């Protein structure tokens, strides 16, 4: 793969959004959407950034904006959402060897617990399900054919899509029903991609000057789809837990899912009240100097959607 820089993007901030980096081949429908990118691709991308762009920490960007400083050419921030274990086992050594700053947004409820991300529960249940079909009640009764990996991945995409647009209580009900119907008990140790960081590992990362730790809620709920009490809990509990465990001030956060309808003014107000100074979205794109720090766009790498970074040759 070869990449070229697009000179029109010279002054635009590019925030790359990663979830995981893997050294394992995909199997069945595990990682079928490319959430965890291949280690060799990641290394290539990081070397490209090191050579051709101006890697910045998220705090450096806040500083540049605050003091109206000159923007370096091709300013680039590396960010990771969620808190997967491969962030420290595979990504961090590459980032350290190239001295690249990065920010990791952590969903605290999965750290040192058996809890999994709900999207991963759906993937795992469908991957390991031995039944030929299941029937779930989405907006209506829907039958999913699970006789091939292709059909399983179609089911995965459509169940995830529905769960992302529905209220969080209904999403929980659907997932419980899915667990029941597929007869699969979700477990993190069934595949490396499902494993998450521990507090000890997060402390190690936090001790490294290159790395910034931020919040990403307690249970990865979409902040615009939860009630007021839960919104407060998802923000304050996440920030308090991180600052207590890491003995650090937490000033960064990212919105779960992060599309336009997944956050709102109330969410931003709550975050600011809890000392957050910057919270990027997952809306695709590059940022002008003047872009609001609570509406920064990112370029998602993986998820078979977007090429890295700028233009592919
Ligand atoms: Zn996330």
Coordinates of C-alpha atoms and ligand atoms in Angstrom, one line a residue:
X1 CA 0.0 0.0 0.0
X2 CA 1.2 3.5 -0.8
X3 CA -0.1 6.8 0.5
X4 CA 0.3 10.3 -0.6
X5 CA -0.3 13.5 1.3
X6 CA -3.0 15.8 0.0
X7 CA -1.6 19.3 0.1
X8 CA -5.1 20.8 0.6
X9 CA -5.1 19.2 4.0
X10 CA -1.7 20.6 5.0
X11 CA -3.2 22.9 7.7
X12 CA -6.1 20.6 8.8
X13 CA -5.9 18.6 12.0
X14 CA -6.3 14.8 11.3
X15 CA -7.3 12.8 14.4
X16 CA -6.9 9.1 13.6
X17 CA -9.4 6.8 15.4
X18 CA -8.3 3.3 16.2
X19 CA -9.8 0.6 18.4
X20 CA -7.3 -2.2 18.4
X21 CA -4.2 -3.6 16.7
X22 CA -4.0 -7.4 16.2
X23 CA -1.4 -9.9 15.4
X24 CA -4.0 -12.7 14.8
X25 CA -5.7 -13.6 11.5
X26 CA -9.5 -13.1 11.4
X27 CA -11.5 -16.2 12.0
X28 CA -15.2 -16.7 11.3
X29 CA -17.0 -13.4 11.9
X30 CA -14.5 -12.3 14.5
X31 CA -13.2 -8.8 13.5
X32 CA -15.1 -9.1 10.2
X33 CA -15.5 -5.3 10.1
X34 CA -11.9 -4.6 10.8
X35 CA -12.2 -3.0 14.2
X36 CA -8.7 -4.3 15.1
X37 CA -6.2 -3.5 12.4
X38 CA -3.3 -5.7 11.4
X39 CA 0.0 -5.0 13.3
X40 CA 2.0 -4.6 10.1
X41 CA -0.5 -2.1 8.7
X42 CA -0.4 -0.2 12.0
X43 CA 3.5 -0.1 12.0
X44 CA 3.5 1.2 8.4
X45 CA 1.0 3.9 9.2
X46 CA 2.9 5.0 12.3
X47 CA 6.2 5.2 10.4
X48 CA 4.4 7.3 7.7
X49 CA 3.1 9.7 10.4
X50 CA 6.6 9.9 11.9
X51 CA 8.2 10.7 8.6
X52 CA 5.6 12.8 6.8
X53 CA 3.2 14.4 9.4
X54 CA 3.5 16.4 12.6
X55 CA 2.4 14.1 15.4
X56 CA 0.8 15.9 18.3
X57 CA -0.6 15.0 21.6
X58 CA -4.2 16.0 22.2
X59 CA -2.9 18.5 24.9
X60 CA -0.5 20.1 22.3
X61 CA -3.5 20.8 20.1
X62 CA -5.5 22.3 22.9
X63 CA -2.4 24.5 23.7
X64 CA -2.0 25.5 20.0
X65 CA -5.6 26.6 19.9
X66 CA -5.6 28.4 23.2
X67 CA -2.5 30.4 22.5
X68 CA -3.2 30.9 18.8
X69 CA 0.1 29.2 17.9
X70 CA 1.3 28.3 14.5
X71 CA -0.1 25.0 13.2
X72 CA 2.6 22.6 12.1
X73 CA 2.3 20.9 8.7
X74 CA -0.1 17.9 8.6
X75 CA -0.9 18.0 12.3
X76 CA -1.9 14.5 13.3
X77 CA -3.2 13.0 16.6
X78 CA -3.3 9.3 17.2
X79 CA -6.3 8.2 19.3
X80 CA -7.7 4.9 20.5
X81 CA -11.2 4.3 21.8
X82 CA -12.5 1.7 24.3
X83 CA -9.5 0.2 26.2
X84 CA -8.5 -3.1 24.5
X85 CA -5.6 -5.0 25.9
X86 CA -3.8 -5.0 22.5
X87 CA -3.4 -1.3 23.0
X88 CA -0.6 -2.0 25.5
X89 CA 0.6 -5.3 24.1
X90 CA 0.9 -4.5 20.4
X91 CA 0.2 -0.8 19.8
X92 CA 2.1 0.8 22.7
X93 CA 5.6 -0.8 21.9
X94 CA 5.3 0.6 18.3
X95 CA 4.2 4.0 19.5
X96 CA 7.0 4.1 22.0
X97 CA 9.7 3.0 19.6
X98 CA 8.7 5.8 17.2
X99 CA 8.1 8.3 20.1
X100 CA 4.6 9.0 18.9
X101 CA 2.2 10.6 21.4
X102 CA -1.3 9.1 21.6
X103 CA -4.5 9.4 23.6
X104 CA -6.5 6.4 24.9
X105 CA -10.2 6.8 25.7
X106 CA -11.2 4.2 28.2
X107 CA -14.6 2.6 29.0
X108 CA -14.0 2.0 32.7
X109 CA -16.7 -0.6 33.3
X110 CA -14.7 -3.2 31.3
X111 CA -11.4 -2.7 33.2
X112 CA -10.6 -5.6 35.5
X113 CA -14.1 -7.0 35.2
X114 CA -15.7 -9.8 33.2
X115 CA -17.9 -7.2 31.3
X116 CA -17.6 -7.1 27.6
X117 CA -18.5 -4.4 25.1
X118 CA -22.1 -5.0 23.9
X119 CA -21.1 -5.0 20.3
X120 CA -18.5 -7.7 21.0
X121 CA -21.1 -9.7 22.9
X122 CA -23.3 -9.7 19.7
X123 CA -20.3 -10.7 17.5
X124 CA -19.2 -13.5 19.9
X125 CA -22.7 -14.9 20.3
X126 CA -23.3 -15.1 16.6
X127 CA -19.8 -16.4 15.9
X128 CA -20.1 -19.3 18.3
X129 CA -23.8 -20.0 17.7
X130 CA -24.4 -23.5 16.4
X131 CA -28.1 -23.0 15.6
X132 CA -29.2 -22.5 12.0
X133 CA -31.3 -19.5 12.8
X134 CA -32.5 -17.3 15.7
X135 CA -35.5 -15.0 16.0
X136 CA -35.1 -11.6 17.7
X137 CA -37.7 -8.9 18.4
X138 CA -36.2 -5.7 16.9
X139 CA -38.9 -3.3 15.7
X140 CA -40.7 -6.4 14.6
X141 CA -40.0 -10.1 14.9
X142 CA -36.9 -10.8 12.8
X143 CA -35.5 -14.1 11.8
X144 CA -31.7 -14.4 11.2
X145 CA -30.2 -17.2 9.1
X146 CA -26.9 -18.3 10.7
X147 CA -26.0 -21.1 8.3
X148 CA -22.8 -19.4 7.0
X149 CA -20.3 -16.8 8.1
X150 CA -21.6 -14.5 5.5
X151 CA -25.1 -14.7 6.9
X152 CA -23.8 -14.4 10.4
X153 CA -22.0 -11.2 9.5
X154 CA -25.2 -9.8 7.8
X155 CA -27.0 -10.6 11.1
X156 CA -24.3 -8.9 13.1
X157 CA -24.4 -5.7 11.1
X158 CA -28.2 -5.4 11.2
X159 CA -28.5 -6.3 15.0
X160 CA -25.8 -3.8 15.8
X161 CA -27.4 -1.1 13.6
X162 CA -30.7 -1.5 15.3
X163 CA -29.2 -1.5 18.8
X164 CA -27.3 1.7 18.0
X165 CA -30.5 3.6 17.2
X166 CA -32.7 2.3 20.0
X167 CA -32.9 3.2 23.7
X168 CA -30.3 1.7 25.9
X169 CA -32.8 -0.4 27.9
X170 CA -34.2 -2.0 24.8
X171 CA -30.7 -2.7 23.5
X172 CA -29.9 -4.5 26.8
X173 CA -33.1 -6.6 26.4
X174 CA -32.2 -7.6 22.8
X175 CA -28.7 -8.6 23.9
X176 CA -30.0 -10.7 26.7
X177 CA -32.4 -12.4 24.3
X178 CA -29.6 -13.0 21.9
X179 CA -27.4 -14.7 24.6
X180 CA -30.4 -16.8 25.5
X181 CA -31.2 -17.8 22.0
X182 CA -27.7 -18.5 20.8
X183 CA -26.8 -20.5 23.9
X184 CA -23.4 -18.8 24.1
X185 CA -22.1 -17.4 27.3
X186 CA -19.9 -14.4 26.3
X187 CA -16.4 -14.5 27.7
X188 CA -13.5 -12.2 27.1
X189 CA -11.0 -15.1 27.0
X190 CA -12.5 -16.7 24.0
X191 CA -10.4 -14.5 21.7
X192 CA -7.6 -12.0 22.2
X193 CA -9.6 -9.2 20.5
X194 CA -12.2 -9.2 23.4
X195 CA -9.6 -8.8 26.1
X196 CA -9.4 -5.4 27.8
X197 CA -6.7 -3.5 29.7
X198 CA -6.2 -3.8 33.5
X199 CA -5.8 -1.0 36.0
X200 CA -2.2 -1.9 36.4
X201 CA -1.6 -1.7 32.6
X202 CA -3.4 1.6 32.5
X203 CA -1.2 2.9 35.3
X204 CA 1.9 1.8 33.3
X205 CA 0.6 3.6 30.2
X206 CA -0.3 6.7 32.2
X207 CA 3.2 6.9 33.6
X208 CA 4.5 7.2 30.1
X209 CA 4.8 10.8 29.0
X210 CA 3.8 10.0 25.5
X211 CA 0.4 8.6 26.5
X212 CA -2.7 10.5 27.6
X213 CA -5.6 8.7 29.2
X214 CA -9.2 9.9 28.8
X215 CA -12.7 8.7 29.5
X216 CA -15.2 6.9 27.3
X217 CA -18.1 6.3 29.8
X218 CA -18.6 3.4 32.2
X219 CA -20.6 1.0 29.9
X220 CA -20.2 2.5 26.4
X221 CA -23.8 3.7 26.3
X222 CA -24.7 6.3 23.8
X223 CA -24.9 9.4 25.8
X224 CA -27.9 10.9 24.0
X225 CA -29.9 7.7 24.5
X226 CA -29.7 7.4 28.3
X227 CA -31.8 9.2 31.0
X228 CA -30.5 12.1 33.0
X229 CA -29.3 10.1 36.0
X230 CA -27.5 7.6 33.8
X231 CA -25.9 10.4 31.8
X232 CA -24.4 11.8 35.0
X233 CA -23.3 8.3 36.1
X234 CA -21.7 7.5 32.7
X235 CA -19.7 10.7 32.9
X236 CA -18.9 11.3 36.5
X237 CA -18.3 7.6 37.5
X238 CA -16.0 7.2 34.6
X239 CA -13.9 10.3 35.3
X240 CA -13.8 9.7 39.1
X241 CA -12.7 6.1 38.6
X242 CA -10.0 7.0 36.2
X243 CA -8.6 9.8 38.3
X244 CA -8.7 7.7 41.5
X245 CA -7.0 4.7 39.9
X246 CA -4.4 6.7 38.0
X247 CA -4.0 9.4 40.6
X248 CA -4.2 11.9 37.7
X249 CA -6.5 14.7 36.6
X250 CA -8.7 13.5 33.7
X251 CA -9.4 16.2 31.1
X252 CA -10.1 14.2 28.0
X253 CA -13.1 12.2 26.9
X254 CA -14.6 10.8 23.7
X255 CA -18.3 10.1 22.9
X256 CA -19.2 6.4 22.5
X257 CA -20.2 5.8 18.8
X258 CA -19.7 9.6 18.4
X259 CA -21.9 10.3 15.4
X260 CA -24.0 13.5 15.3
X261 CA -27.1 12.1 17.0
X262 CA -25.0 10.4 19.8
X263 CA -24.3 13.6 21.8
X264 CA -25.9 16.9 22.4
X265 CA -25.6 20.2 24.3
X266 CA -26.6 18.6 27.6
X267 CA -23.9 16.0 27.2
X268 CA -21.2 18.7 26.4
X269 CA -22.4 20.8 29.4
X270 CA -22.0 17.7 31.8
X271 CA -18.5 17.0 30.4
X272 CA -17.4 20.6 30.9
X273 CA -18.8 20.5 34.5
X274 CA -16.6 17.5 35.2
X275 CA -13.4 19.3 34.0
X276 CA -13.2 17.9 30.4
X277 CA -11.5 20.3 28.0
X278 CA -11.8 18.3 24.8
X279 CA -14.0 15.6 23.5
X280 CA -13.7 14.4 19.8
X281 CA -16.6 12.8 17.9
X282 CA -16.3 9.9 15.5
X283 CA -17.8 12.0 12.6
X284 CA -15.6 11.4 9.6
X285 CA -13.3 14.3 8.5
X286 CA -10.5 16.7 9.1
X287 CA -10.6 19.8 11.3
X288 CA -10.0 23.5 10.7
X289 CA -8.1 25.4 13.3
X290 CA -11.3 26.9 14.5
X291 CA -13.2 23.6 15.0
X292 CA -14.8 23.4 18.5
X293 CA -12.9 21.1 20.9
X294 CA -16.2 19.2 21.6
X295 CA -16.9 18.6 17.9
X296 CA -13.6 17.6 16.5
X297 CA -14.0 15.1 13.7
X298 CA -11.8 11.9 13.4
X299 CA -10.8 9.6 10.6
X300 CA -11.7 6.0 11.6
X301 CA -9.0 3.5 10.5
X302 CA -10.3 0.0 10.0
X303 CA -14.0 -0.8 9.9
X304 CA -13.5 -1.3 6.1
X305 CA -14.7 2.3 5.6
X306 CA -11.9 4.8 5.4
X307 CA -8.4 4.8 4.1
X308 CA -5.5 6.0 6.1
X309 CA -4.6 9.0 6.1
X310 CA -5.1 11.5 3.3
X311 CA -5.2 9.9 -0.1
X312 CA -4.3 6.4 -1.1
X313 CA -2.2 6.3 -4.3
Ligands
LIG1 ZN1 -16.1 3.2 21.7

